[in-house]
Amino acid sequence: MSSRSEPVVEGASPLASETRFSWRITATWWYTAVGVLLMEAMLGLVWLLVLVVSGLGSGLVATVVVAYLVWLGSTVPLLLRYRRDGASSQLLDRQILVPLLVAAGCGGVAGVASGLWAVGVAPLAQSLMLLHWPRGLRVRVAIAATLLLFALWFVDSEAQFAEQFDGRGGSFLGLYSLLFVPAATVVSLWWWDVLVVLDRARASEARLGATQERLRVATDVHDLQGHHLQVIALQLELAERLMAKDPDAALEQLRAARASVDEARQGTRDLATRFRSVPLRDELANAVDLLRAAGAEAEAVVDAAADGAPADVLGPVIRETTTNVLRHGGGEWARLRLARSGALWRYEISNDAAAGAEADGRGSGLDGVARRIAEVGGALDVRRGRHEFAVIVTVPAVPVAAGTIEGAATTGTTNGEAS
């Protein structure tokens, strides 16, 4: 399980991109679920061989096969619920009770058709292994189910029907499958639970790191501004006292206070520059991590030349639009993309259609983004579809300073008046 989500880089090798995304915890879940289904299929196949070797009629064998296939399909909702809820299962919940009733019915049909108790009880016992039992109860249920299946196998082995194939090892093969599949299922789901805990710990660590960084920045701002404001207050107070007695000295203190204001402004600018100096690749990776921590399926595609994009402009935009998705998004999926298009950089973030602070898809956050990129000659495009909400930002590869825009506008006006 990767400790950090990395955006896909356009132009990189396909194998490298696939490697970055193929080992997420989501893929681990599908390995686990498919493994459980294969073990259940193996259970049915083993007992099918046992029944065929025993000489059971083809019609009865077909009945057992159909019953086991129906039961196999009924375990899929239980597996999906196990992943989705991550909490103790309630037996009276319809989404759980219906698959359990299907398992009991299919097991009953298979048991009557085969004449074996173990075949009839195994589907329900295995379905019970797929429930999210409270801590400590899962092992007890597994042990109880295993002992029950062993006892039923013993009863079946004493029957005249089982003795017909016992000498060929079929009975012991069936016993092995009965005892192995529930135990292996419990171990697989327990391993999945461990991975979920580790993934949540990783997400909590990432959020804690972000919180600590915010606290560090807040402390730096407090120390910087607190020091300068205290000095400025003392200088102004001294200037006020000297104003009547010594105007020249008071004027000198006012000049010192103005110099302190300039120092405070420069210190704040330097601090903000240091905060904004995070590479865009890291900004996008952090955004993907936050979205995934919130439960969304998120991915980012980044141009190979993203290091040349204006990070001081797009960095805050990435953070603000990610926050917008976290607040107002539907929470199912999100896609981020940063690419060069001629003389422009194009950043796009899209997600399911529940996004947007207001009905028209514009809120105070997006208005702030629009003002920020307008200052550098960029543009904002908000698109709301039936199933998708997208924010598209384009900025010049070399941003135009706000003062340059205003200066150009002033020059144009002056020239117009002169003409």
PDB file of C-alpha atoms in Angstrom, residues 49-313:
ATOM      1  CA  LEU A  49     -16.726 -33.917  -7.841  1.00  0.00           C
ATOM      2  CA  VAL A  50     -17.670 -35.731  -4.658  1.00  0.00           C
ATOM      3  CA  LEU A  51     -21.260 -36.159  -5.821  1.00  0.00           C
ATOM      4  CA  VAL A  52     -20.247 -37.246  -9.317  1.00  0.00           C
ATOM      5  CA  VAL A  53     -17.830 -39.845  -7.938  1.00  0.00           C
ATOM      6  CA  SER A  54     -20.503 -41.104  -5.559  1.00  0.00           C
ATOM      7  CA  GLY A  55     -22.738 -41.992  -8.501  1.00  0.00           C
ATOM      8  CA  LEU A  56     -25.508 -39.483  -7.804  1.00  0.00           C
ATOM      9  CA  GLY A  57     -27.938 -39.062 -10.687  1.00  0.00           C
ATOM     10  CA  SER A  58     -27.234 -36.323 -13.232  1.00  0.00           C
ATOM     11  CA  GLY A  59     -30.526 -34.585 -12.483  1.00  0.00           C
ATOM     12  CA  LEU A  60     -29.757 -34.313  -8.779  1.00  0.00           C
ATOM     13  CA  VAL A  61     -26.190 -33.199  -9.510  1.00  0.00           C
ATOM     14  CA  ALA A  62     -27.530 -30.460 -11.782  1.00  0.00           C
ATOM     15  CA  THR A  63     -29.898 -29.338  -9.005  1.00  0.00           C
ATOM     16  CA  VAL A  64     -27.015 -29.053  -6.556  1.00  0.00           C
ATOM     17  CA  VAL A  65     -24.936 -27.104  -9.102  1.00  0.00           C
ATOM     18  CA  VAL A  66     -27.725 -24.597  -9.786  1.00  0.00           C
ATOM     19  CA  ALA A  67     -28.368 -24.130  -6.067  1.00  0.00           C
ATOM     20  CA  TYR A  68     -24.677 -23.485  -5.409  1.00  0.00           C
ATOM     21  CA  LEU A  69     -24.422 -21.008  -8.291  1.00  0.00           C
ATOM     22  CA  VAL A  70     -27.384 -19.035  -6.967  1.00  0.00           C
ATOM     23  CA  TRP A  71     -25.817 -19.036  -3.525  1.00  0.00           C
ATOM     24  CA  LEU A  72     -22.492 -17.883  -4.974  1.00  0.00           C
ATOM     25  CA  GLY A  73     -24.249 -14.881  -6.535  1.00  0.00           C
ATOM     26  CA  SER A  74     -25.944 -14.057  -3.221  1.00  0.00           C
ATOM     27  CA  THR A  75     -22.572 -13.632  -1.505  1.00  0.00           C
ATOM     28  CA  VAL A  76     -21.589 -10.729  -3.774  1.00  0.00           C
ATOM     29  CA  PRO A  77     -23.936  -8.201  -2.034  1.00  0.00           C
ATOM     30  CA  LEU A  78     -22.574  -9.345   1.328  1.00  0.00           C
ATOM     31  CA  LEU A  79     -19.003  -8.688   0.191  1.00  0.00           C
ATOM     32  CA  LEU A  80     -19.901  -5.253  -1.194  1.00  0.00           C
ATOM     33  CA  ARG A  81     -21.693  -4.357   2.022  1.00  0.00           C
ATOM     34  CA  TYR A  82     -18.697  -5.515   4.056  1.00  0.00           C
ATOM     35  CA  ARG A  83     -16.468  -3.084   2.190  1.00  0.00           C
ATOM     36  CA  ARG A  84     -18.928  -0.193   2.190  1.00  0.00           C
ATOM     37  CA  ASP A  85     -20.116  -0.204   5.797  1.00  0.00           C
ATOM     38  CA  GLY A  86     -17.049  -1.215   7.774  1.00  0.00           C
ATOM     39  CA  ALA A  87     -19.266  -1.630  10.841  1.00  0.00           C
ATOM     40  CA  SER A  88     -21.038  -4.385  12.720  1.00  0.00           C
ATOM     41  CA  SER A  89     -23.668  -6.104  10.611  1.00  0.00           C
ATOM     42  CA  GLN A  90     -27.303  -6.210  11.709  1.00  0.00           C
ATOM     43  CA  LEU A  91     -28.867  -9.562  10.888  1.00  0.00           C
ATOM     44  CA  LEU A  92     -32.336  -8.023  10.552  1.00  0.00           C
ATOM     45  CA  ASP A  93     -31.145  -5.577   7.908  1.00  0.00           C
ATOM     46  CA  ARG A  94     -32.828  -6.465   4.619  1.00  0.00           C
ATOM     47  CA  GLN A  95     -29.593  -6.166   2.648  1.00  0.00           C
ATOM     48  CA  ILE A  96     -28.121  -8.867   4.883  1.00  0.00           C
ATOM     49  CA  LEU A  97     -31.183 -10.932   5.702  1.00  0.00           C
ATOM     50  CA  VAL A  98     -32.159 -11.568   2.065  1.00  0.00           C
ATOM     51  CA  PRO A  99     -28.744 -13.043   1.037  1.00  0.00           C
ATOM     52  CA  LEU A 100     -28.755 -15.178   4.189  1.00  0.00           C
ATOM     53  CA  LEU A 101     -32.231 -16.499   3.372  1.00  0.00           C
ATOM     54  CA  VAL A 102     -31.093 -17.220  -0.182  1.00  0.00           C
ATOM     55  CA  ALA A 103     -28.081 -19.099   1.190  1.00  0.00           C
ATOM     56  CA  ALA A 104     -30.291 -21.099   3.547  1.00  0.00           C
ATOM     57  CA  GLY A 105     -32.761 -21.914   0.746  1.00  0.00           C
ATOM     58  CA  CYS A 106     -30.075 -22.930  -1.733  1.00  0.00           C
ATOM     59  CA  GLY A 107     -28.355 -25.004   0.910  1.00  0.00           C
ATOM     60  CA  GLY A 108     -31.607 -26.740   1.743  1.00  0.00           C
ATOM     61  CA  VAL A 109     -32.224 -27.604  -1.900  1.00  0.00           C
ATOM     62  CA  ALA A 110     -28.654 -28.868  -2.338  1.00  0.00           C
ATOM     63  CA  GLY A 111     -28.829 -30.847   0.890  1.00  0.00           C
ATOM     64  CA  VAL A 112     -32.074 -32.573  -0.045  1.00  0.00           C
ATOM     65  CA  ALA A 113     -30.843 -33.329  -3.577  1.00  0.00           C
ATOM     66  CA  SER A 114     -27.506 -34.748  -2.397  1.00  0.00           C
ATOM     67  CA  GLY A 115     -28.655 -36.337   0.830  1.00  0.00           C
ATOM     68  CA  LEU A 116     -25.721 -34.757   2.711  1.00  0.00           C
ATOM     69  CA  TRP A 117     -26.135 -32.499   5.709  1.00  0.00           C
ATOM     70  CA  ALA A 118     -22.799 -30.783   5.177  1.00  0.00           C
ATOM     71  CA  VAL A 119     -23.714 -29.776   1.630  1.00  0.00           C
ATOM     72  CA  GLY A 120     -26.954 -28.246   2.890  1.00  0.00           C
ATOM     73  CA  VAL A 121     -25.438 -26.228   5.751  1.00  0.00           C
ATOM     74  CA  ALA A 122     -22.157 -25.112   4.102  1.00  0.00           C
ATOM     75  CA  PRO A 123     -23.666 -22.186   2.063  1.00  0.00           C
ATOM     76  CA  LEU A 124     -25.280 -20.542   5.108  1.00  0.00           C
ATOM     77  CA  ALA A 125     -22.183 -21.122   7.246  1.00  0.00           C
ATOM     78  CA  GLN A 126     -19.964 -19.508   4.597  1.00  0.00           C
ATOM     79  CA  SER A 127     -22.346 -16.544   4.150  1.00  0.00           C
ATOM     80  CA  LEU A 128     -22.180 -15.899   7.891  1.00  0.00           C
ATOM     81  CA  MET A 129     -18.394 -15.570   7.540  1.00  0.00           C
ATOM     82  CA  LEU A 130     -18.949 -12.563   5.242  1.00  0.00           C
ATOM     83  CA  LEU A 131     -20.684 -10.479   7.901  1.00  0.00           C
ATOM     84  CA  HIS A 132     -18.845  -7.753   9.790  1.00  0.00           C
ATOM     85  CA  TRP A 133     -19.145  -9.240  13.259  1.00  0.00           C
ATOM     86  CA  PRO A 134     -18.215  -7.200  16.343  1.00  0.00           C
ATOM     87  CA  ARG A 135     -14.665  -7.455  17.552  1.00  0.00           C
ATOM     88  CA  GLY A 136     -13.952 -10.828  19.149  1.00  0.00           C
ATOM     89  CA  LEU A 137     -17.193 -12.424  17.937  1.00  0.00           C
ATOM     90  CA  ARG A 138     -15.986 -13.251  14.414  1.00  0.00           C
ATOM     91  CA  VAL A 139     -13.531 -15.903  15.645  1.00  0.00           C
ATOM     92  CA  ARG A 140     -16.198 -17.517  17.833  1.00  0.00           C
ATOM     93  CA  VAL A 141     -18.652 -17.671  14.950  1.00  0.00           C
ATOM     94  CA  ALA A 142     -15.964 -19.163  12.690  1.00  0.00           C
ATOM     95  CA  ILE A 143     -15.038 -21.803  15.267  1.00  0.00           C
ATOM     96  CA  ALA A 144     -18.705 -22.667  15.868  1.00  0.00           C
ATOM     97  CA  ALA A 145     -19.374 -22.964  12.114  1.00  0.00           C
ATOM     98  CA  THR A 146     -16.278 -25.131  11.610  1.00  0.00           C
ATOM     99  CA  LEU A 147     -17.235 -27.472  14.462  1.00  0.00           C
ATOM    100  CA  LEU A 148     -20.776 -27.721  13.116  1.00  0.00           C
ATOM    101  CA  LEU A 149     -19.586 -28.601   9.623  1.00  0.00           C
ATOM    102  CA  PHE A 150     -17.160 -31.162  11.030  1.00  0.00           C
ATOM    103  CA  ALA A 151     -19.972 -32.776  13.035  1.00  0.00           C
ATOM    104  CA  LEU A 152     -22.245 -32.868   9.978  1.00  0.00           C
ATOM    105  CA  TRP A 153     -19.456 -34.383   7.898  1.00  0.00           C
ATOM    106  CA  PHE A 154     -19.075 -37.071  10.559  1.00  0.00           C
ATOM    107  CA  VAL A 155     -22.819 -37.791  10.378  1.00  0.00           C
ATOM    108  CA  ASP A 156     -22.640 -37.949   6.572  1.00  0.00           C
ATOM    109  CA  SER A 157     -19.598 -40.236   6.671  1.00  0.00           C
ATOM    110  CA  GLU A 158     -21.604 -42.754   8.698  1.00  0.00           C
ATOM    111  CA  ALA A 159     -24.348 -42.868   6.073  1.00  0.00           C
ATOM    112  CA  GLN A 160     -24.507 -45.565   3.420  1.00  0.00           C
ATOM    113  CA  PHE A 161     -24.304 -42.878   0.738  1.00  0.00           C
ATOM    114  CA  ALA A 162     -20.952 -41.532   1.903  1.00  0.00           C
ATOM    115  CA  GLU A 163     -19.389 -44.951   2.307  1.00  0.00           C
ATOM    116  CA  GLN A 164     -19.637 -45.471  -1.449  1.00  0.00           C
ATOM    117  CA  PHE A 165     -16.902 -42.921  -2.115  1.00  0.00           C
ATOM    118  CA  ASP A 166     -15.023 -42.825   1.180  1.00  0.00           C
ATOM    119  CA  GLY A 167     -12.504 -45.325  -0.054  1.00  0.00           C
ATOM    120  CA  ARG A 168     -11.609 -43.018  -2.963  1.00  0.00           C
ATOM    121  CA  GLY A 169     -10.829 -40.119  -0.651  1.00  0.00           C
ATOM    122  CA  GLY A 170     -13.852 -38.081  -1.708  1.00  0.00           C
ATOM    123  CA  SER A 171     -15.177 -37.739   1.828  1.00  0.00           C
ATOM    124  CA  PHE A 172     -11.886 -36.341   3.128  1.00  0.00           C
ATOM    125  CA  LEU A 173     -11.642 -33.994   0.151  1.00  0.00           C
ATOM    126  CA  GLY A 174     -15.072 -32.632   1.020  1.00  0.00           C
ATOM    127  CA  LEU A 175     -14.059 -32.285   4.666  1.00  0.00           C
ATOM    128  CA  TYR A 176     -10.943 -30.337   3.689  1.00  0.00           C
ATOM    129  CA  SER A 177     -12.972 -27.876   1.616  1.00  0.00           C
ATOM    130  CA  LEU A 178     -15.546 -27.445   4.405  1.00  0.00           C
ATOM    131  CA  LEU A 179     -12.913 -26.600   6.992  1.00  0.00           C
ATOM    132  CA  PHE A 180     -10.578 -24.606   4.744  1.00  0.00           C
ATOM    133  CA  VAL A 181     -12.943 -22.169   3.026  1.00  0.00           C
ATOM    134  CA  PRO A 182     -14.570 -20.573   6.119  1.00  0.00           C
ATOM    135  CA  ALA A 183     -11.220 -20.267   7.897  1.00  0.00           C
ATOM    136  CA  ALA A 184      -9.499 -18.792   4.822  1.00  0.00           C
ATOM    137  CA  THR A 185     -12.405 -16.363   4.360  1.00  0.00           C
ATOM    138  CA  VAL A 186     -12.112 -15.104   7.932  1.00  0.00           C
ATOM    139  CA  VAL A 187      -8.347 -14.629   7.548  1.00  0.00           C
ATOM    140  CA  SER A 188      -8.793 -12.763   4.221  1.00  0.00           C
ATOM    141  CA  LEU A 189     -11.385 -10.370   5.620  1.00  0.00           C
ATOM    142  CA  TRP A 190      -9.331  -9.861   8.773  1.00  0.00           C
ATOM    143  CA  TRP A 191      -6.367  -8.891   6.577  1.00  0.00           C
ATOM    144  CA  TRP A 192      -8.596  -6.443   4.711  1.00  0.00           C
ATOM    145  CA  ASP A 193      -9.662  -4.892   8.026  1.00  0.00           C
ATOM    146  CA  VAL A 194      -5.989  -4.447   8.955  1.00  0.00           C
ATOM    147  CA  LEU A 195      -5.336  -2.677   5.641  1.00  0.00           C
ATOM    148  CA  VAL A 196      -8.323  -0.382   6.212  1.00  0.00           C
ATOM    149  CA  VAL A 197      -6.975   0.582   9.631  1.00  0.00           C
ATOM    150  CA  LEU A 198      -3.529   1.237   8.158  1.00  0.00           C
ATOM    151  CA  ASP A 199      -5.011   3.320   5.330  1.00  0.00           C
ATOM    152  CA  ARG A 200      -7.033   5.396   7.777  1.00  0.00           C
ATOM    153  CA  ALA A 201      -3.909   5.879   9.869  1.00  0.00           C
ATOM    154  CA  ARG A 202      -2.067   7.048   6.745  1.00  0.00           C
ATOM    155  CA  ALA A 203      -4.860   9.510   5.927  1.00  0.00           C
ATOM    156  CA  SER A 204      -4.917  10.734   9.530  1.00  0.00           C
ATOM    157  CA  GLU A 205      -1.158  11.182   9.415  1.00  0.00           C
ATOM    158  CA  ALA A 206      -1.486  13.236   6.231  1.00  0.00           C
ATOM    159  CA  ARG A 207      -4.195  15.422   7.766  1.00  0.00           C
ATOM    160  CA  LEU A 208      -2.140  15.784  10.944  1.00  0.00           C
ATOM    161  CA  GLY A 209       0.874  16.847   8.889  1.00  0.00           C
ATOM    162  CA  ALA A 210      -1.237  19.456   7.091  1.00  0.00           C
ATOM    163  CA  THR A 211      -2.609  20.708  10.412  1.00  0.00           C
ATOM    164  CA  GLN A 212       0.868  20.962  11.886  1.00  0.00           C
ATOM    165  CA  GLU A 213       2.022  22.898   8.839  1.00  0.00           C
ATOM    166  CA  ARG A 214      -0.889  25.321   9.231  1.00  0.00           C
ATOM    167  CA  LEU A 215      -0.048  25.765  12.904  1.00  0.00           C
ATOM    168  CA  ARG A 216       3.580  26.399  12.019  1.00  0.00           C
ATOM    169  CA  VAL A 217       2.615  29.023   9.455  1.00  0.00           C
ATOM    170  CA  ALA A 218       0.157  30.600  11.903  1.00  0.00           C
ATOM    171  CA  THR A 219       2.889  30.726  14.555  1.00  0.00           C
ATOM    172  CA  ASP A 220       5.313  32.337  12.115  1.00  0.00           C
ATOM    173  CA  VAL A 221       2.714  34.944  11.136  1.00  0.00           C
ATOM    174  CA  HIS A 222       1.874  35.617  14.775  1.00  0.00           C
ATOM    175  CA  ASP A 223       5.515  36.023  15.772  1.00  0.00           C
ATOM    176  CA  LEU A 224       6.327  38.191  12.764  1.00  0.00           C
ATOM    177  CA  GLN A 225       3.321  40.485  12.957  1.00  0.00           C
ATOM    178  CA  GLY A 226       3.255  40.565  16.753  1.00  0.00           C
ATOM    179  CA  HIS A 227       6.850  41.769  16.935  1.00  0.00           C
ATOM    180  CA  HIS A 228       6.464  44.455  14.276  1.00  0.00           C
ATOM    181  CA  LEU A 229       3.101  45.684  15.565  1.00  0.00           C
ATOM    182  CA  GLN A 230       4.513  46.014  19.073  1.00  0.00           C
ATOM    183  CA  VAL A 231       7.465  48.034  17.779  1.00  0.00           C
ATOM    184  CA  ILE A 232       5.200  50.218  15.625  1.00  0.00           C
ATOM    185  CA  ALA A 233       2.874  50.850  18.582  1.00  0.00           C
ATOM    186  CA  LEU A 234       5.797  51.964  20.752  1.00  0.00           C
ATOM    187  CA  GLN A 235       7.190  54.209  18.023  1.00  0.00           C
ATOM    188  CA  LEU A 236       3.830  55.871  17.436  1.00  0.00           C
ATOM    189  CA  GLU A 237       3.281  56.340  21.161  1.00  0.00           C
ATOM    190  CA  LEU A 238       6.706  57.949  21.475  1.00  0.00           C
ATOM    191  CA  ALA A 239       6.026  60.197  18.472  1.00  0.00           C
ATOM    192  CA  GLU A 240       2.763  61.310  20.081  1.00  0.00           C
ATOM    193  CA  ARG A 241       4.554  62.278  23.297  1.00  0.00           C
ATOM    194  CA  LEU A 242       7.325  64.146  21.460  1.00  0.00           C
ATOM    195  CA  MET A 243       5.000  65.956  19.063  1.00  0.00           C
ATOM    196  CA  ALA A 244       4.604  69.027  21.319  1.00  0.00           C
ATOM    197  CA  LYS A 245       8.118  69.111  22.821  1.00  0.00           C
ATOM    198  CA  ASP A 246      10.343  68.025  19.956  1.00  0.00           C
ATOM    199  CA  PRO A 247       8.636  67.884  16.533  1.00  0.00           C
ATOM    200  CA  ASP A 248      11.826  66.780  14.792  1.00  0.00           C
ATOM    201  CA  ALA A 249      12.262  63.796  17.104  1.00  0.00           C
ATOM    202  CA  ALA A 250       8.566  62.956  16.697  1.00  0.00           C
ATOM    203  CA  LEU A 251       8.966  63.056  12.923  1.00  0.00           C
ATOM    204  CA  GLU A 252      11.951  60.724  13.213  1.00  0.00           C
ATOM    205  CA  GLN A 253       9.837  58.236  15.168  1.00  0.00           C
ATOM    206  CA  LEU A 254       7.107  58.418  12.523  1.00  0.00           C
ATOM    207  CA  ARG A 255       9.686  57.627   9.849  1.00  0.00           C
ATOM    208  CA  ALA A 256      10.916  54.703  11.948  1.00  0.00           C
ATOM    209  CA  ALA A 257       7.333  53.454  12.298  1.00  0.00           C
ATOM    210  CA  ARG A 258       6.876  53.631   8.521  1.00  0.00           C
ATOM    211  CA  ALA A 259      10.107  51.661   8.078  1.00  0.00           C
ATOM    212  CA  SER A 260       8.776  49.061  10.529  1.00  0.00           C
ATOM    213  CA  VAL A 261       5.586  48.810   8.467  1.00  0.00           C
ATOM    214  CA  ASP A 262       7.674  48.177   5.355  1.00  0.00           C
ATOM    215  CA  GLU A 263       9.664  45.506   7.196  1.00  0.00           C
ATOM    216  CA  ALA A 264       6.459  43.828   8.349  1.00  0.00           C
ATOM    217  CA  ARG A 265       5.044  43.913   4.829  1.00  0.00           C
ATOM    218  CA  GLN A 266       8.225  42.440   3.368  1.00  0.00           C
ATOM    219  CA  GLY A 267       8.385  39.764   6.051  1.00  0.00           C
ATOM    220  CA  THR A 268       4.786  38.768   5.360  1.00  0.00           C
ATOM    221  CA  ARG A 269       5.496  38.663   1.630  1.00  0.00           C
ATOM    222  CA  ASP A 270       8.535  36.448   2.190  1.00  0.00           C
ATOM    223  CA  LEU A 271       6.530  34.126   4.410  1.00  0.00           C
ATOM    224  CA  ALA A 272       3.740  33.871   1.843  1.00  0.00           C
ATOM    225  CA  THR A 273       6.277  33.207  -0.910  1.00  0.00           C
ATOM    226  CA  ARG A 274       7.777  30.378   1.113  1.00  0.00           C
ATOM    227  CA  PHE A 275       4.310  28.918   1.690  1.00  0.00           C
ATOM    228  CA  ARG A 276       3.433  29.147  -1.994  1.00  0.00           C
ATOM    229  CA  SER A 277       6.679  27.570  -3.137  1.00  0.00           C
ATOM    230  CA  VAL A 278       5.265  24.022  -3.013  1.00  0.00           C
ATOM    231  CA  PRO A 279       5.702  22.395  -6.458  1.00  0.00           C
ATOM    232  CA  LEU A 280       2.491  21.914  -8.395  1.00  0.00           C
ATOM    233  CA  ARG A 281       3.051  18.160  -8.569  1.00  0.00           C
ATOM    234  CA  ASP A 282       3.017  18.070  -4.761  1.00  0.00           C
ATOM    235  CA  GLU A 283      -0.022  20.342  -4.653  1.00  0.00           C
ATOM    236  CA  LEU A 284      -1.924  17.960  -6.938  1.00  0.00           C
ATOM    237  CA  ALA A 285      -0.714  14.907  -5.011  1.00  0.00           C
ATOM    238  CA  ASN A 286      -1.893  16.509  -1.751  1.00  0.00           C
ATOM    239  CA  ALA A 287      -5.253  17.300  -3.350  1.00  0.00           C
ATOM    240  CA  VAL A 288      -5.654  13.675  -4.471  1.00  0.00           C
ATOM    241  CA  ASP A 289      -4.751  12.439  -0.986  1.00  0.00           C
ATOM    242  CA  LEU A 290      -7.327  14.722   0.642  1.00  0.00           C
ATOM    243  CA  LEU A 291     -10.067  13.696  -1.792  1.00  0.00           C
ATOM    244  CA  ARG A 292      -9.323  10.014  -1.284  1.00  0.00           C
ATOM    245  CA  ALA A 293      -9.268  10.477   2.469  1.00  0.00           C
ATOM    246  CA  ALA A 294     -12.793  11.917   2.106  1.00  0.00           C
ATOM    247  CA  GLY A 295     -13.875   8.717   0.327  1.00  0.00           C
ATOM    248  CA  ALA A 296     -13.791   9.882  -3.300  1.00  0.00           C
ATOM    249  CA  GLU A 297     -12.141   8.021  -6.173  1.00  0.00           C
ATOM    250  CA  ALA A 298      -9.620  10.683  -7.187  1.00  0.00           C
ATOM    251  CA  GLU A 299      -6.802  10.826  -9.716  1.00  0.00           C
ATOM    252  CA  ALA A 300      -4.619  13.511 -11.292  1.00  0.00           C
ATOM    253  CA  VAL A 301      -3.012  13.776 -14.715  1.00  0.00           C
ATOM    254  CA  VAL A 302      -0.092  16.206 -14.890  1.00  0.00           C
ATOM    255  CA  ASP A 303       1.838  17.474 -17.877  1.00  0.00           C
ATOM    256  CA  ALA A 304       5.487  16.381 -17.934  1.00  0.00           C
ATOM    257  CA  ALA A 305       6.549  20.057 -18.090  1.00  0.00           C
ATOM    258  CA  ALA A 306       4.445  21.103 -15.091  1.00  0.00           C
ATOM    259  CA  ASP A 307       7.511  22.502 -13.331  1.00  0.00           C
ATOM    260  CA  GLY A 308       7.306  25.457 -15.728  1.00  0.00           C
ATOM    261  CA  ALA A 309       3.723  26.353 -14.783  1.00  0.00           C
ATOM    262  CA  PRO A 310       3.132  29.451 -12.588  1.00  0.00           C
ATOM    263  CA  ALA A 311       2.973  27.754  -9.172  1.00  0.00           C
ATOM    264  CA  ASP A 312       2.303  31.001  -7.289  1.00  0.00           C
ATOM    265  CA  VAL A 313      -0.917  31.440  -9.289  1.00  0.00           C
TER     266      VAL A 313
END
